[in-house]
CSV table of C-alpha atoms in Angstrom, one decimal:
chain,number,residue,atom,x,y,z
A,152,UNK,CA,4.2,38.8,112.1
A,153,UNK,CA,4.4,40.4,115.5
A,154,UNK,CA,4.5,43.8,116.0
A,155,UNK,CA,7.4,44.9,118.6
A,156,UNK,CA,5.5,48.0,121.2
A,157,UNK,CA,8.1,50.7,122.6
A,158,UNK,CA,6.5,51.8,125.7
A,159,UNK,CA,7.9,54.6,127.3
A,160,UNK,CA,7.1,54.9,130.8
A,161,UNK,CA,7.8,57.7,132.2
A,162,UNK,CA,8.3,56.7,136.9
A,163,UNK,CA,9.2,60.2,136.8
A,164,UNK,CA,8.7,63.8,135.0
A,165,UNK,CA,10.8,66.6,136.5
A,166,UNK,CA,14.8,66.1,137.7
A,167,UNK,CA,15.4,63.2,138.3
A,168,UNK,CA,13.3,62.1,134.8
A,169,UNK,CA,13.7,58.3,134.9
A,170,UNK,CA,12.4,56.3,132.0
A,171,UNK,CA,11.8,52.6,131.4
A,172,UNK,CA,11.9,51.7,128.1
A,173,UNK,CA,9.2,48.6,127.9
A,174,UNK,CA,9.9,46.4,124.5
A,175,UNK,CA,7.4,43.9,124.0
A,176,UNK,CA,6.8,41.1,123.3
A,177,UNK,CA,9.7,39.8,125.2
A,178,UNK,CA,11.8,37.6,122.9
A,179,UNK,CA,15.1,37.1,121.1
A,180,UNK,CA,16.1,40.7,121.0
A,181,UNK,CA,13.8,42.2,122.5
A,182,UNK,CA,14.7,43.5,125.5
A,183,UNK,CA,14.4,46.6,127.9
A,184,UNK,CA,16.0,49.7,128.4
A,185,UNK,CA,15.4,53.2,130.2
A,186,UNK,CA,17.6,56.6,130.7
A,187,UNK,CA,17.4,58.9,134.0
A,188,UNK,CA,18.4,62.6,133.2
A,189,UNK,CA,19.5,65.2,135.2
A,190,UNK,CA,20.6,69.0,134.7
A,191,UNK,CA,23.8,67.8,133.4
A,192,UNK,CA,23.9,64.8,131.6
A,193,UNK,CA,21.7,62.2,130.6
A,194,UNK,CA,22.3,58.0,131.4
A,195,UNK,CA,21.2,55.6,129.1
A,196,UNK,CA,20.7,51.3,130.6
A,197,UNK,CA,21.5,49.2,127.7
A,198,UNK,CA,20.8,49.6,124.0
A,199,UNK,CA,19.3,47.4,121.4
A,200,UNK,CA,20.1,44.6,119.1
A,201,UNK,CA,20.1,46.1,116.0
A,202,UNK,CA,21.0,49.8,114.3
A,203,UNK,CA,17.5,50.5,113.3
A,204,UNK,CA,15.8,49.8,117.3
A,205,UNK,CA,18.8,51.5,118.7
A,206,UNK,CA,18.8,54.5,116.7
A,207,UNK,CA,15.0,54.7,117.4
A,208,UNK,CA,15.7,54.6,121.0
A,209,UNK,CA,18.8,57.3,120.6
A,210,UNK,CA,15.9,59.7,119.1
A,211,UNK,CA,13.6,59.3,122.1
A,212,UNK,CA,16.0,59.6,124.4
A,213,UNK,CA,16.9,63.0,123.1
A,214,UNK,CA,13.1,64.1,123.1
A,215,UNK,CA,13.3,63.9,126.9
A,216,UNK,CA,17.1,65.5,127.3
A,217,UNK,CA,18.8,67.7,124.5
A,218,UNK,CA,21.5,66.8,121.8
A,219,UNK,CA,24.2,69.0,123.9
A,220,UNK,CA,23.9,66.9,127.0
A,221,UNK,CA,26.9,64.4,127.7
A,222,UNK,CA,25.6,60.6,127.2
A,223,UNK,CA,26.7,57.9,129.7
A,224,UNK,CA,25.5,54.7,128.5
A,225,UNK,CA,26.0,52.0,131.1
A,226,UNK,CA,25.6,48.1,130.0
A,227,UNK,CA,24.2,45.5,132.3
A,228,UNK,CA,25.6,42.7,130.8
A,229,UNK,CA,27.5,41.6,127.7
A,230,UNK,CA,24.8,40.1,125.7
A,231,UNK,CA,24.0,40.9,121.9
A,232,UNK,CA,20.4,41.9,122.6
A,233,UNK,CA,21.8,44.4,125.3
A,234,UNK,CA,25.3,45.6,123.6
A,235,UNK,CA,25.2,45.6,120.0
A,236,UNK,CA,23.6,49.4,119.4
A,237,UNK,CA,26.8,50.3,121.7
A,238,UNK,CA,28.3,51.8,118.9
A,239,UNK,CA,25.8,53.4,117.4
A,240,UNK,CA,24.6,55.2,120.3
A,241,UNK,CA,27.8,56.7,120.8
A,242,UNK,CA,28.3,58.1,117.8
A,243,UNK,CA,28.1,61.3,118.7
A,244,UNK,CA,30.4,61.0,121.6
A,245,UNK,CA,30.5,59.6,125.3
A,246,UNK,CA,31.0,57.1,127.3
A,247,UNK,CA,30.4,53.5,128.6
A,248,UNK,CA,30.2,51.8,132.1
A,249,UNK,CA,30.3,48.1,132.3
A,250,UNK,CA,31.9,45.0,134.5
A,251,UNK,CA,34.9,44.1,134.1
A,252,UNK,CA,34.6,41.0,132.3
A,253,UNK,CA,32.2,42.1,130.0
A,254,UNK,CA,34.5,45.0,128.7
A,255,UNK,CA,36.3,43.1,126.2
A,256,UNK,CA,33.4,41.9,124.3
A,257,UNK,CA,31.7,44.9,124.1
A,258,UNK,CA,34.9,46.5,122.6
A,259,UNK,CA,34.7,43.7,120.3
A,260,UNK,CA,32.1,44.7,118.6
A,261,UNK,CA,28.0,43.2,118.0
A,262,UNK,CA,27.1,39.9,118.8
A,263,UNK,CA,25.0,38.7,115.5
A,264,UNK,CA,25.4,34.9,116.5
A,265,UNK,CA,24.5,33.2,112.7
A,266,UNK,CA,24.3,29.9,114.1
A,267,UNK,CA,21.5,30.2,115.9
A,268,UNK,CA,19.6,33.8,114.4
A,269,UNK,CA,19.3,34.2,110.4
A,270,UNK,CA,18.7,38.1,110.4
A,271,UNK,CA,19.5,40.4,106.9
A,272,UNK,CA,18.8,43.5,108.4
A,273,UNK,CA,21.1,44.2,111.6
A,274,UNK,CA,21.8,47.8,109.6
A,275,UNK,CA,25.3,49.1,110.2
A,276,UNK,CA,26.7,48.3,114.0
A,277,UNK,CA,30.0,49.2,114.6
A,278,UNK,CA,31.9,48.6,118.1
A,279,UNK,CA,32.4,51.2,120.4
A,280,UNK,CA,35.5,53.2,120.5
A,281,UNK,CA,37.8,50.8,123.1
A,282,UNK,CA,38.8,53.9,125.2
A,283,UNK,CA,35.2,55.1,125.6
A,284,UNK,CA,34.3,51.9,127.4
A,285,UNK,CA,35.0,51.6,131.1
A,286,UNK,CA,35.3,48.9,133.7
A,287,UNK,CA,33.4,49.2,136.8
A,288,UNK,CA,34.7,47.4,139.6
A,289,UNK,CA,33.0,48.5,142.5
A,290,UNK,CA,29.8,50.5,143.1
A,291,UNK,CA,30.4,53.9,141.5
A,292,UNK,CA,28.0,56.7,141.7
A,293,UNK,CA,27.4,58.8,138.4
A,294,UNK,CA,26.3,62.5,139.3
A,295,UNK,CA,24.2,63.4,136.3
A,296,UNK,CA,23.6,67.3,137.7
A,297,UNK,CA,21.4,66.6,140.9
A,298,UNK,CA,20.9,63.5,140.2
A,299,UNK,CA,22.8,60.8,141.5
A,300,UNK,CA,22.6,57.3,140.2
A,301,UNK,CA,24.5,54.2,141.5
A,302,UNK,CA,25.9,51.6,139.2
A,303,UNK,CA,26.7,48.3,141.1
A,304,UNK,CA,28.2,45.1,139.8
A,305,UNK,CA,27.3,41.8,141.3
A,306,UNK,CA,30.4,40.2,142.7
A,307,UNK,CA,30.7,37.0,141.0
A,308,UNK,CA,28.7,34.7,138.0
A,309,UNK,CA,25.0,34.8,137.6
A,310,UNK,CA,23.0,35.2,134.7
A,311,UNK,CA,26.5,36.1,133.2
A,312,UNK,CA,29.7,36.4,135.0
A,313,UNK,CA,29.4,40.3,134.1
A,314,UNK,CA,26.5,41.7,135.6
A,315,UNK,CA,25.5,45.0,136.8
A,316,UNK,CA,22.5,47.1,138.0
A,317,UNK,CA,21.4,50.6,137.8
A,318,UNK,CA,19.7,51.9,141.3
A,319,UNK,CA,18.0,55.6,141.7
A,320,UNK,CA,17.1,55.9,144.9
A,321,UNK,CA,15.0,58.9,144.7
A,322,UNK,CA,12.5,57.0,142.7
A,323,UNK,CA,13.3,53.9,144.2
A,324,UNK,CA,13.5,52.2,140.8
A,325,UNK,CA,16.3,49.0,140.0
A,326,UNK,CA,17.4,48.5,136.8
A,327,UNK,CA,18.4,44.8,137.0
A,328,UNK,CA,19.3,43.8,133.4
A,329,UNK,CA,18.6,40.6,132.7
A,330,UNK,CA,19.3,39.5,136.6
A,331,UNK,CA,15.1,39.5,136.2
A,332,UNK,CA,13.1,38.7,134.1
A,333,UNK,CA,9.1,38.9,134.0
A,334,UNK,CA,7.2,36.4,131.9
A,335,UNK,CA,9.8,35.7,130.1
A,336,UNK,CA,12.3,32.4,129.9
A,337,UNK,CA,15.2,33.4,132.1
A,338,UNK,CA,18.3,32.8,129.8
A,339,UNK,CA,21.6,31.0,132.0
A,340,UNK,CA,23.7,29.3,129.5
A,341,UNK,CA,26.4,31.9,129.6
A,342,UNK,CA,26.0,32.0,133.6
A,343,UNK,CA,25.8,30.0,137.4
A,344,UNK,CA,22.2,28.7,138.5
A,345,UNK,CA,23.8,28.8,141.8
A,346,UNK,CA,25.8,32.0,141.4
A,347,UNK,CA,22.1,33.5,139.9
A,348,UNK,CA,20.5,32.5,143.1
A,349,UNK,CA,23.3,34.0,145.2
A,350,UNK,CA,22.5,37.1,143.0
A,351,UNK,CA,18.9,37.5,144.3
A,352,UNK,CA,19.5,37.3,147.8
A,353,UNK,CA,22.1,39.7,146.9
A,354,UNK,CA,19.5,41.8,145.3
A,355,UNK,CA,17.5,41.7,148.4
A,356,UNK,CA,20.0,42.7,150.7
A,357,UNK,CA,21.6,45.6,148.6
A,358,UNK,CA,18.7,47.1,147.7
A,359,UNK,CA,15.8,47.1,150.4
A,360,UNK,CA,14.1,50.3,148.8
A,361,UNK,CA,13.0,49.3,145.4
A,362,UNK,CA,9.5,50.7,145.0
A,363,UNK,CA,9.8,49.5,141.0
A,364,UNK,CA,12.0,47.0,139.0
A,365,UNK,CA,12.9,47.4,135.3
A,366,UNK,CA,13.8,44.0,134.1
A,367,UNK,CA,16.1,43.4,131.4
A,368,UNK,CA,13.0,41.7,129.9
A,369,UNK,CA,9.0,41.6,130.2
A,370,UNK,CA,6.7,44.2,132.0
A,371,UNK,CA,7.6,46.4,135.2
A,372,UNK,CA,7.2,45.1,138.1
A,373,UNK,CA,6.9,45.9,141.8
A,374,UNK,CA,8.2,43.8,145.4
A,375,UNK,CA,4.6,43.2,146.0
A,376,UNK,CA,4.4,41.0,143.0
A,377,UNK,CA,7.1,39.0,143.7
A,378,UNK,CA,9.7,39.2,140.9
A,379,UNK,CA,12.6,38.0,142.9
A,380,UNK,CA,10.4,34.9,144.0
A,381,UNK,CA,9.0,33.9,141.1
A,382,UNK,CA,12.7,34.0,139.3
A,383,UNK,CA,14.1,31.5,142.6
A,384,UNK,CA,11.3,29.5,142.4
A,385,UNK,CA,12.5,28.8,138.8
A,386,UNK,CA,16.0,28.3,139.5
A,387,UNK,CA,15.3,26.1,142.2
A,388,UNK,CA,13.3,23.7,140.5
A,389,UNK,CA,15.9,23.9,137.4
A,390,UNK,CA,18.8,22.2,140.2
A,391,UNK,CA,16.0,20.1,141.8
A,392,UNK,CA,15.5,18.4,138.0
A,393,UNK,CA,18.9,17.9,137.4
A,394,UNK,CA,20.6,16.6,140.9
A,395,UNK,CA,20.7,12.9,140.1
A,396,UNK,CA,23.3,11.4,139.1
A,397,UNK,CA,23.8,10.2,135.8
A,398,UNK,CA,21.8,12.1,132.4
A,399,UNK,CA,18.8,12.9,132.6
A,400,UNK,CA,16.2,13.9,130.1
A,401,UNK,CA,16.9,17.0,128.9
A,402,UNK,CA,14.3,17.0,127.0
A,403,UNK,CA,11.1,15.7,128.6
A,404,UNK,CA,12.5,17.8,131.7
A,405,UNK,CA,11.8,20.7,128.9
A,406,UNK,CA,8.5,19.7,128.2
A,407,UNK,CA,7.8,19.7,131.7
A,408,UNK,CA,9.1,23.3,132.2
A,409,UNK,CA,6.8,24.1,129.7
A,410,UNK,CA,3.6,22.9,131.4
A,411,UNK,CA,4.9,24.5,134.5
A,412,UNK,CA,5.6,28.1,133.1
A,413,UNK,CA,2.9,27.7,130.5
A,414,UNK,CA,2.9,31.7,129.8
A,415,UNK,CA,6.5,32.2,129.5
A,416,UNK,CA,8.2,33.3,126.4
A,417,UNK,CA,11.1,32.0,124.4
A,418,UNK,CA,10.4,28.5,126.4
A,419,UNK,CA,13.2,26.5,123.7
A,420,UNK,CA,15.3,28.6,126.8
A,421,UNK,CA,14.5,25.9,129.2
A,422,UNK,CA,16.6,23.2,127.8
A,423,UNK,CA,19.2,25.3,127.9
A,424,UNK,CA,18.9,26.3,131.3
A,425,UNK,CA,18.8,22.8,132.5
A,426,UNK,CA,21.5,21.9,130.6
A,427,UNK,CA,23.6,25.2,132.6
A,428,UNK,CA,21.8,23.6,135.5
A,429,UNK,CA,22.9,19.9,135.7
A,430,UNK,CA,26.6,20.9,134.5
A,431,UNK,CA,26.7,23.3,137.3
A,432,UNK,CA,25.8,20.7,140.3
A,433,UNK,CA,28.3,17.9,138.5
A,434,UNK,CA,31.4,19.7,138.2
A,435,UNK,CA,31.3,19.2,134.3
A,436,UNK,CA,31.8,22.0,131.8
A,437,UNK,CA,29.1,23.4,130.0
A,438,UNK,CA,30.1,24.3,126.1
A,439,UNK,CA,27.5,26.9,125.5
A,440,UNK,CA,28.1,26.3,121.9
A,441,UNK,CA,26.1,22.6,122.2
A,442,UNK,CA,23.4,24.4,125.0
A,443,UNK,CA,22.7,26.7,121.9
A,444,UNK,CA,22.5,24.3,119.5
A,445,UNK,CA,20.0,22.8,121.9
A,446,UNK,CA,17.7,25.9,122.1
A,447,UNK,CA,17.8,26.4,117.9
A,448,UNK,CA,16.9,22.6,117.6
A,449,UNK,CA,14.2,23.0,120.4
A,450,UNK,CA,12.9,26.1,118.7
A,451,UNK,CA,12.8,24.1,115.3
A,452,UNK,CA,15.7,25.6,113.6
A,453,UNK,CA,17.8,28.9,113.1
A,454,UNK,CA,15.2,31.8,114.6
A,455,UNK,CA,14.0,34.2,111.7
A,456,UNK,CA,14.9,37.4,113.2
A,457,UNK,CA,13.9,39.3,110.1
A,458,UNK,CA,10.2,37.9,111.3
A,459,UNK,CA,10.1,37.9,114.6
A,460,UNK,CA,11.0,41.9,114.5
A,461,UNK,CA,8.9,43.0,111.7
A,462,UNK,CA,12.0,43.7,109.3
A,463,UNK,CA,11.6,42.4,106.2
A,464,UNK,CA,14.2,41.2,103.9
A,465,UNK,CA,16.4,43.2,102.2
């Protein structure tokens, strides 16, 4: 049974304090978070997928700010893994920043998705109040008390057609949600292969300063490493595999993902992403319903959440 590591890193001590919250090993929920805090107010990228991981992130949050301080919590992406502790991270009041068309499913509550996760301990999430969560349509800048943080949304579909990112320029550090990740399966049924690609030159252009990227998934990682590349190079070869007419092979193409990107976790992703890919270049709709099916039967069943996180069953 694995054991799931929260590594806080701090990239900063004093005002700003920025914090990326590493959660390893990258898999089905397990993903990546972080808070910057300033003399005001403290904001908090993305929360966990269950009430017992988001609560434990809540508490070290508040180690490194104080109970009084008003909470922003601002959500990359409408993805369970990402959204579902929404609720409980708010219960003691503030607020939430997200795109516009994720909005409506976070006020809709946790994503638990039964058909593809067996899980008996998601503990008690709850949605967010709906008035609490906000829409951001354009770059907004969030003054935390000397400390200025920008929150951008990516103008059109990518790894979802609701992403956003956190820069802080001081430190240079990007949180890109799950527009990166690092040695992990990228994840594009609910997205555009095309429209991710268009996201990373986008990334590029918009943010020419990074010194360090937080990932919505895997370990930190810097421009000299190559993130961005690594992630096209992927996405690239995902279209390439998929432009002849007629269907392909979904799943020897899989099997030869696999030998490719032989460290990568969650690799039952890749038959899912080509699937996203080959409906994307054809004009044909993609029901991610059948993709996910896809990944459980790829992964050999329904994924044991109550394993893979250490939980137990109640």
């Amino acid at each position: 049974m694995p054991v799931i590591r929260r590594n806080i890193v701090p990239l900063r001590y004093s005002d700003p304090s920025v914090v990326a919250y590493v959660r390893s090993p990258s898999d089905w929920m397990v993903s990546n978070c972080g808070w910057i805090r300033g003399r005001e107010g403290v904001l908090l990228v993305d929360t966990c997928g269950t009430e017992r991981d988001t609560l434990d992130l809540v508490s070290d949050v508040r180690k490194y700010s104080t109970v009084e301080m008003p909470l922003t919590l601002v959500l990359t992406h409408a993805h369970g893994t990402h959204h579902n502790g929404a609720g409980v991270a708010l219960r003691n009041g503030g607020r939430i920043l997200a795109a516009p068309t994720a909005v409506p499913i976070i006020r809709s509550g946790p994503q638990c998705n039964e058909e593809i996760f067996d899980c008996a301990n998601w503990g008690k999430l709850e949605a967010p109040r709906p008035e609490a969560v906000h829409s951001v349509i354009e770059p907004v800048e969030v003054d935390l008390g000397g400390v200025v943080v920008e929150v951008v949304p990516f103008p059109g579909t990518a790894h979802t057609d609701g992403d956003l990112v956190l820069f802080e320029p001081r430190t240079g550090t990007l949180f890109t949600g799950d527009l990166l990740s690092v040695g992990s399966t990228p994840f594009a049924v609910h997205g555009s292969i095309p429209g991710w690609l268009t996201a990373l030159d986008w990334l590029d252009k918009m943010f020419p300063d990074v010194r360090t990227f937080v990932p919505g998934h895997g370990g930190l990682s810097h421009p000299g490493s190559f993130p961005v590349a690594v992630l096209r190079t992927y996405l690239h070869w995902l279209l390439d595999a998929t432009a002849s007419a007629g269907t392909p092979d979904f799943s020897e193409l899989a099997t030869i993902a696999r030998r490719r990107w032989p460290t990568w976790t969650v690799p039952e992703r890749h038959i899912g992403n080509l699937l996203r890919a080959h409906a994307d270049q054809h004009g044909e709709r993609l029901a991610s319903a059948e993709a996910m099916r896809a990944i459980r039967d790829a992964a050999g069943g329904k994924i044991d959440l109550d394993a893979l996180l250490g939980l137990g069953k109640s």
